[in-house]
Amino acid sequence: MAEKNNYSPPRGPGRPRRGMVGVGPKLENPGMLIKRLLGYVMKRYGLQYGIVILCIIVSVLCNVQGTMFMRTLIDQYITPMLMDHSHDFSGLNHAILRVASFYALGVCASFLQQQIMIVVTQGTMKSLRKDVFNHMESLPIKYFDTHAHGDIMSVYTNDIDTLRQMISQSIPQFINSGITIISVVACMIVLSIPLTLVTFAMVAVMLFCSRKLAGFSGGYFMKQQQDLGKENGFIEEMLSGQKVVKVFNHEEENIQRFNELNESLYESSNNAHKFANIMMPVNAQLGNISYVIVAIVGGILAITGFSGLTLGELASFLTFNKSFNMPINQISMQINSIVMALAGAGRIFELMDEKPETDEGYVMLVNARIDENGEIHECQERTGTWAWKHYHKDSDTTTYVKQEGNIEFLGVDFGYDSRKIVLHDIKMYAKPGQKIAFVGSTGAGKTTITNLINRFYDIQDGKIRYDGININKIKKADLRRSLGMVLQDTHLFTATVKENIRYGKLDATDEEVYAAARLANADEFIRRLPQGYDTVLRGDGANLSQGQRQLLSIARAAIADPPALILDEATSSIDTRTEKIIQEGMDKLMEGRTTFVIAHRLSTIRNSECIMVLEQGRIIERGSHEELMEKKGRYYQLYTGNLVLS
Amino acid sequence: MIKILSAQVGEYKKASFATPVFMILEVIMEMLIPLMMASIIDDGVEKGDINHIIMIGIVMVIAAAFGLFCGIMGGVFGAKASAGFAKNLRKTMFEKIQTFSFSNIDRFSSASLITRMTTDVTNLQNAYQMILRMCFRAPLSLICAMAMSFYVNVRLASVYLVAVVILGCILVFIVMNAMKYFTQMFRKYDDLNSSVQENVTAIRVVKAFVREEHEKNLFERACDGLYRIACKAERIVAINAPVMMMAIYSCILLISWLGAKMIIQNTLTTGELMMLLTYCMNILMNLMMLSLVFVMLSMSQASGERICEVLTEEPDIVNPENPVYEVTDGGIIFDHVTFRYNENSEKPVLNDINLVIQPGETIGIIGGTGSSKSSLVNLVSRLYDVTEGSLKVGGRDVREYDIETIRNEVSVVLQKNVLFSGTILDNLRWGDKDATEEECIRACKLACADEFIEKLPDGYHTYIEQGGSNVSGGQKQRLCIARALLKHPKILILDDSTSAVDTATDARIRKAFRDEIPETTKLIIAQRISSVQDSDRILVLENGEINGLGTHEELMKENEIYRDVYRSQNRDISSEKGGMNDGREE
């Protein structure tokens, strides 16, 4: 799943899941998984689960003694009464009442078990979802860059769901079947040992058959999942590019290729279900045969009186024979789903075991006020001035440093993979209020530099200082709060336009939202949307043009009013006139604050104080537009259009 | 809905009929077994007739074997029918989607079409199998067992009748109530998943804005909501099992009690009592099965509806009755063209456009974000139909042409372009599937793609990953242009297709167009003035209306917007030796 290239830019919208991921798993250590999973459930719902198991035992025992009643009914009441023609039903009535009360107990236990089980299952699902999600939010960007989004999604959509089945059905079923088998076997032995042996022999045949069939169908199910994955991949690729397909009249060819894939999916799906379907009647009929054989053998035994088998005992035994086959079937059915669920649990725990982003930072960003003596005081309200609150452990003192946006790179080396360095010895100084631009071809390392400033990734060597403080000492949250980011991929959320802008500052008033939208020149088009600011955006703003989405993401950054700003191709899809209007607004907003700009269009960055030209991870030129033009180096070539930049 | 879906069974009708037939036979065999069992006990064991026991026993084994055979055949045909049904569904949907116009696709969105073709079809496949195997088996089994019971003893059997009616009512009540909550639950569940999806894809935004806590809170609330509704739904369903148990137990007790009395009065035999008790399980289990089928069906109903929506969607661009198969030249005439994406929207996207373009002319199109540039060119190859007015290509209304013809003659390089997984040659041959390698290379040379392809290790046989993720933006755009050129169109439309290509290469591409395919009409949408500056005429669009039309020089004099755009890109052009547009004339 790891990406083959060392640089993996944020991917487009995640793909819908592709069938089941990783079916036919080889479980590394099923014992550990079961233990851990049960531990997870027990920690939260130990008492409830205990009660559930108790309830299962009670209801199974009640059921078993009900079946035993058959013998009592025939041998102790019906046969004797037939013999002596008495019509005294009081004994029978008593017996029936006794059984009835057992049955009532069984029903109550079953009811209790079902209701508690819901709380256990749903509650576990809930806390599992929360835990996985919370943990996911704490993972470093690297995790998301190196794992396919579809795989992460399938943890939520597939794995947690299969686990639900296991907790709510498979485990109780297992316990139920286990207890049933034990008690039924005990009763059968009590009733008749020869018949028990006959039953066992038949069970062995059944188990053998279902294992064989499960093996066949398992293989085909795997093949089915593969074919399904292939076909879904094709559907996904072609439907996403459907407009191109139309433009090129490529419909016929597509249908042909699709039909081939579809045909092979049909084959494997047919085979998989065929064998799975056969399992049920095979077991059922083998059960019937077992029943018949017991009836024959039992009948002969009863007549010959060989082992003292009575008619009532035979009747009871036959019922047991039936209720013995059922749990065996169920266990063989559950094993499959338990294996699948454990594979899912493996993936869930794998995600939960990922190391979260570490943060040893302790320097915090606070709102500040500077008094006439030039001293910095911490305050609660927003003043437009920020300070770094630096606590010194050794002297137990706290100092304040004004946040100015002084960012230095000192000999920074970095690679996404420690063996392959993509940035070499980057030295750079950004003074407060400066606009620093990065220029270079795709893969030169522009975005990577911005990823380092906000510590999406940590550097291998060198130092990055922010207002003189090593950024490793700054709390990540505060560091990121101090840097507004507008990314190349806009990523809007399913919410109203207003809420999307407000994402930058959760407590912003409507007025502030409008102001930010006006600054980003988005106000006009927003008001033309069907419900204006209350229009709900869906699917990453699918109903907006790329340019409009970028305007919104600029508004979102603007409302946060950050001390420093990183613009990564933020205006690439916006026309130059609109861009100019936005730029004026942004310049006003960022006056006196540091801005980093990455842009493809060189006209966008011409007014930067310092332009860094990057190539293959090194800064090869730096200076203002005029200086660089003077130099007639790489920048000059880029600007005059004599070099391929792509 | 059922009519539309059942039409998809197609060649699997035989299997679809065979499945229930075999299931029914299996049921009959199953029903015979308790009947014979009674005979073993009454005529065999009680009378001490071992021969009778063995004879009946052999018949029973044969019946079981025949039942087994029927069960297997039912399973085989059921799998075949349902897998085939799913296959046909996917096939028909895919073919249907291929006929969709752009506006049909817009209406559904690609993502939703994908779910409909994958998850929803799988749901229906499972439901269909369930119907074939259970819908006949369960009720029949129930009726048979009931009939047998009545045959054995009318008085006792009526106990079952009462039980079935009561239990049936309770089950219907439970299912009805639960369904209400289940639909809510599924909606909540979808929301939850889409919020996870957003968090996964937009993790950079979440982290950049330090919104982890905010997202956690939102997610937690969504989880709690789901939990509450799921508990409600399942609590109701969970009543099923105990109610069922209660019904079975009551029946057993009643039958035992009444049966015992009847045996003593000699109106019932012990064997018959045993038989009745076996049927009891059978009847109630099948009732349970029926309610399960019912739940499953109503759950897959939503999937069925979503699939039907696709199948019944009318493609709104269809071939005319007597289509014209030849486009005479590349002239385009916009005659009072007005266009709306949605009939209900108030403001038209394009308003009363009048424009005559000569064959072979190069037209540049400039305009702000949302000024409907793309909408304008999309009308030419009939990707959308005009709302009012008419659009003529080669002197005829585009609606008179065969769709394939017009799209082959009008080649569009879309703004959001896509490469498909396959080699570069595979991708290029989308333009012309019979193109030789030489022709492909020539097209790539025209599009200035040859230079980077040559440098790739496998050259033209380099494998392009899905979505073209292993080539850069500029390379992708050039490949897309080459692909479009291979169609040898009369009209070529570039919709902002060189935005990631540097100015020098951009200029070389345009020069190649001018020299190599002069007779082709070219429409070029661009953000950069330099990309359109040398066009024969430049069209300035603003809010869906023509704001200016003329050469670069004319527009610089007359058109304020154009001047503005120009200035924004060439702020201090005069003070420098090299402007952005110098690469233009080489």
GROMACS .gro file of N, CA, C and O in nm, chain A residues 393-443:
model
  204
  393LYS      N    1   1.199   2.570   3.211
  393LYS     CA    2   1.187   2.474   3.321
  393LYS      C    3   1.294   2.496   3.427
  393LYS      O    4   1.264   2.503   3.546
  394ASP      N    5   1.417   2.510   3.380
  394ASP     CA    6   1.528   2.515   3.476
  394ASP      C    7   1.519   2.637   3.569
  394ASP      O    8   1.555   2.629   3.686
  395SER      N    9   1.471   2.750   3.516
  395SER     CA   10   1.466   2.868   3.603
  395SER      C   11   1.324   2.897   3.650
  395SER      O   12   1.301   2.992   3.724
  396ASP      N   13   1.227   2.813   3.607
  396ASP     CA   14   1.087   2.832   3.642
  396ASP      C   15   1.039   2.974   3.612
  396ASP      O   16   0.973   3.038   3.693
  397THR      N   17   1.077   3.025   3.497
  397THR     CA   18   1.030   3.157   3.458
  397THR      C   19   0.958   3.146   3.324
  397THR      O   20   0.976   3.050   3.250
  398THR      N   21   0.877   3.245   3.297
  398THR     CA   22   0.808   3.249   3.169
  398THR      C   23   0.845   3.377   3.097
  398THR      O   24   0.837   3.486   3.155
  399THR      N   25   0.891   3.363   2.976
  399THR     CA   26   0.921   3.484   2.898
  399THR      C   27   0.826   3.491   2.779
  399THR      O   28   0.771   3.391   2.736
  400TYR      N   29   0.806   3.613   2.731
  400TYR     CA   30   0.721   3.633   2.615
  400TYR      C   31   0.804   3.687   2.499
  400TYR      O   32   0.885   3.776   2.520
  401VAL      N   33   0.785   3.630   2.383
  401VAL     CA   34   0.852   3.681   2.265
  401VAL      C   35   0.743   3.722   2.168
  401VAL      O   36   0.649   3.646   2.144
  402LYS      N   37   0.755   3.841   2.114
  402LYS     CA   38   0.651   3.885   2.022
  402LYS      C   39   0.653   3.799   1.896
  402LYS      O   40   0.758   3.767   1.843
  403GLN      N   41   0.533   3.761   1.852
  403GLN     CA   42   0.524   3.685   1.727
  403GLN      C   43   0.538   3.784   1.613
  403GLN      O   44   0.459   3.876   1.601
  404GLU      N   45   0.640   3.766   1.532
  404GLU     CA   46   0.661   3.861   1.424
  404GLU      C   47   0.661   3.796   1.287
  404GLU      O   48   0.637   3.860   1.186
  405GLY      N   49   0.688   3.667   1.284
  405GLY     CA   50   0.690   3.600   1.154
  405GLY      C   51   0.830   3.592   1.096
  405GLY      O   52   0.849   3.588   0.975
  406ASN      N   53   0.927   3.588   1.185
  406ASN     CA   54   1.064   3.571   1.144
  406ASN      C   55   1.090   3.422   1.128
  406ASN      O   56   1.093   3.349   1.225
  407ILE      N   57   1.106   3.376   1.006
  407ILE     CA   58   1.125   3.232   0.990
  407ILE      C   59   1.259   3.204   0.924
  407ILE      O   60   1.290   3.262   0.820
  408GLU      N   61   1.338   3.120   0.990
  408GLU     CA   62   1.470   3.090   0.935
  408GLU      C   63   1.483   2.940   0.913
  408GLU      O   64   1.442   2.860   0.995
  409PHE      N   65   1.543   2.904   0.802
  409PHE     CA   66   1.582   2.767   0.777
  409PHE      C   67   1.733   2.763   0.785
  409PHE      O   68   1.799   2.841   0.717
  410LEU      N   69   1.788   2.676   0.868
  410LEU     CA   70   1.932   2.667   0.879
  410LEU      C   71   1.976   2.528   0.835
  410LEU      O   72   1.953   2.430   0.905
  411GLY      N   73   2.032   2.520   0.720
  411GLY     CA   74   2.085   2.393   0.669
  411GLY      C   75   1.990   2.277   0.680
  411GLY      O   76   2.023   2.171   0.731
  412VAL      N   77   1.870   2.297   0.629
  412VAL     CA   78   1.768   2.192   0.646
  412VAL      C   79   1.780   2.085   0.537
  412VAL      O   80   1.786   2.116   0.419
  413ASP      N   81   1.787   1.961   0.582
  413ASP     CA   82   1.779   1.847   0.492
  413ASP      C   83   1.650   1.773   0.522
  413ASP      O   84   1.610   1.763   0.636
  414PHE      N   85   1.588   1.721   0.417
  414PHE     CA   86   1.465   1.649   0.442
  414PHE      C   87   1.437   1.546   0.333
  414PHE      O   88   1.464   1.568   0.216
  415GLY      N   89   1.382   1.433   0.373
  415GLY     CA   90   1.334   1.333   0.277
  415GLY      C   91   1.211   1.268   0.334
  415GLY      O   92   1.202   1.245   0.455
  416TYR      N   93   1.113   1.239   0.248
  416TYR     CA   94   0.993   1.170   0.297
  416TYR      C   95   1.030   1.031   0.344
  416TYR      O   96   0.968   0.972   0.430
  417ASP      N   97   1.136   0.982   0.281
  417ASP     CA   98   1.188   0.852   0.316
  417ASP      C   99   1.332   0.882   0.356
  417ASP      O  100   1.404   0.948   0.283
  418SER      N  101   1.372   0.837   0.474
  418SER     CA  102   1.500   0.886   0.526
  418SER      C  103   1.618   0.849   0.436
  418SER      O  104   1.725   0.908   0.444
  419ARG      N  105   1.598   0.752   0.346
  419ARG     CA  106   1.709   0.715   0.259
  419ARG      C  107   1.718   0.806   0.138
  419ARG      O  108   1.819   0.813   0.071
  420LYS      N  109   1.607   0.874   0.108
  420LYS     CA  110   1.610   0.955  -0.013
  420LYS      C  111   1.580   1.100   0.024
  420LYS      O  112   1.466   1.136   0.052
  421ILE      N  113   1.686   1.180   0.023
  421ILE     CA  114   1.673   1.320   0.063
  421ILE      C  115   1.618   1.401  -0.054
  421ILE      O  116   1.669   1.391  -0.165
  422VAL      N  117   1.509   1.475  -0.030
  422VAL     CA  118   1.455   1.556  -0.139
  422VAL      C  119   1.486   1.704  -0.125
  422VAL      O  120   1.479   1.778  -0.223
  423LEU      N  121   1.518   1.747  -0.004
  423LEU     CA  122   1.560   1.887   0.013
  423LEU      C  123   1.701   1.885   0.069
  423LEU      O  124   1.731   1.813   0.163
  424HIS      N  125   1.787   1.964   0.008
  424HIS     CA  126   1.926   1.964   0.051
  424HIS      C  127   1.965   2.101   0.104
  424HIS      O  128   1.951   2.200   0.035
  425ASP      N  129   2.012   2.103   0.223
  425ASP     CA  130   2.079   2.219   0.278
  425ASP      C  131   2.005   2.350   0.246
  425ASP      O  132   2.060   2.440   0.184
  426ILE      N  133   1.880   2.354   0.286
  426ILE     CA  134   1.801   2.474   0.258
  426ILE      C  135   1.833   2.581   0.362
  426ILE      O  136   1.819   2.558   0.482
  427LYS      N  137   1.876   2.696   0.315
  427LYS     CA  138   1.898   2.812   0.404
  427LYS      C  139   1.805   2.921   0.357
  427LYS      O  140   1.795   2.946   0.237
  428MET      N  141   1.738   2.983   0.451
  428MET     CA  142   1.643   3.083   0.407
  428MET      C  143   1.602   3.169   0.525
  428MET      O  144   1.594   3.123   0.638
  429TYR      N  145   1.581   3.296   0.500
  429TYR     CA  146   1.538   3.388   0.605
  429TYR      C  147   1.416   3.463   0.555
  429TYR      O  148   1.421   3.521   0.448
  430ALA      N  149   1.312   3.459   0.631
  430ALA     CA  150   1.195   3.538   0.596
  430ALA      C  151   1.176   3.640   0.706
  430ALA      O  152   1.158   3.604   0.822
  431LYS      N  153   1.185   3.765   0.670
  431LYS     CA  154   1.169   3.870   0.772
  431LYS      C  155   1.022   3.905   0.784
  431LYS      O  156   0.946   3.890   0.689
  432PRO      N  157   0.984   3.954   0.900
  432PRO     CA  158   0.844   3.989   0.923
  432PRO      C  159   0.791   4.079   0.811
  432PRO      O  160   0.859   4.172   0.770
  433GLY      N  161   0.672   4.048   0.764
  433GLY     CA  162   0.610   4.132   0.663
  433GLY      C  163   0.654   4.101   0.522
  433GLY      O  164   0.601   4.157   0.427
  434GLN      N  165   0.749   4.010   0.509
  434GLN     CA  166   0.797   3.982   0.374
  434GLN      C  167   0.706   3.883   0.303
  434GLN      O  168   0.642   3.799   0.365
  435LYS      N  169   0.706   3.893   0.173
  435LYS     CA  170   0.636   3.794   0.092
  435LYS      C  171   0.743   3.711   0.023
  435LYS      O  172   0.825   3.764  -0.051
  436ILE      N  173   0.749   3.585   0.058
  436ILE     CA  174   0.852   3.498   0.006
  436ILE      C  175   0.788   3.404  -0.096
  436ILE      O  176   0.684   3.344  -0.068
  437ALA      N  177   0.847   3.393  -0.213
  437ALA     CA  178   0.787   3.307  -0.315
  437ALA      C  179   0.880   3.191  -0.349
  437ALA      O  180   1.001   3.205  -0.343
  438PHE      N  181   0.819   3.079  -0.381
  438PHE     CA  182   0.895   2.962  -0.428
  438PHE      C  183   0.856   2.932  -0.571
  438PHE      O  184   0.739   2.926  -0.605
  439VAL      N  185   0.956   2.915  -0.654
  439VAL     CA  186   0.934   2.886  -0.794
  439VAL      C  187   1.013   2.762  -0.829
  439VAL      O  188   1.120   2.738  -0.773
  440GLY      N  189   0.963   2.685  -0.918
  440GLY     CA  190   1.038   2.566  -0.961
  440GLY      C  191   0.944   2.466  -1.023
  440GLY      O  192   0.822   2.479  -1.012
  441SER      N  193   1.001   2.367  -1.088
  441SER     CA  194   0.915   2.272  -1.158
  441SER      C  195   0.853   2.174  -1.059
  441SER      O  196   0.892   2.167  -0.944
  442THR      N  197   0.756   2.099  -1.109
  442THR     CA  198   0.688   1.999  -1.026
  442THR      C  199   0.792   1.904  -0.967
  442THR      O  200   0.879   1.856  -1.038
  443GLY      N  201   0.784   1.881  -0.838
  443GLY     CA  202   0.879   1.788  -0.776
  443GLY      C  203   1.007   1.854  -0.732
  443GLY      O  204   1.099   1.788  -0.685
   0.00000   0.00000   0.00000
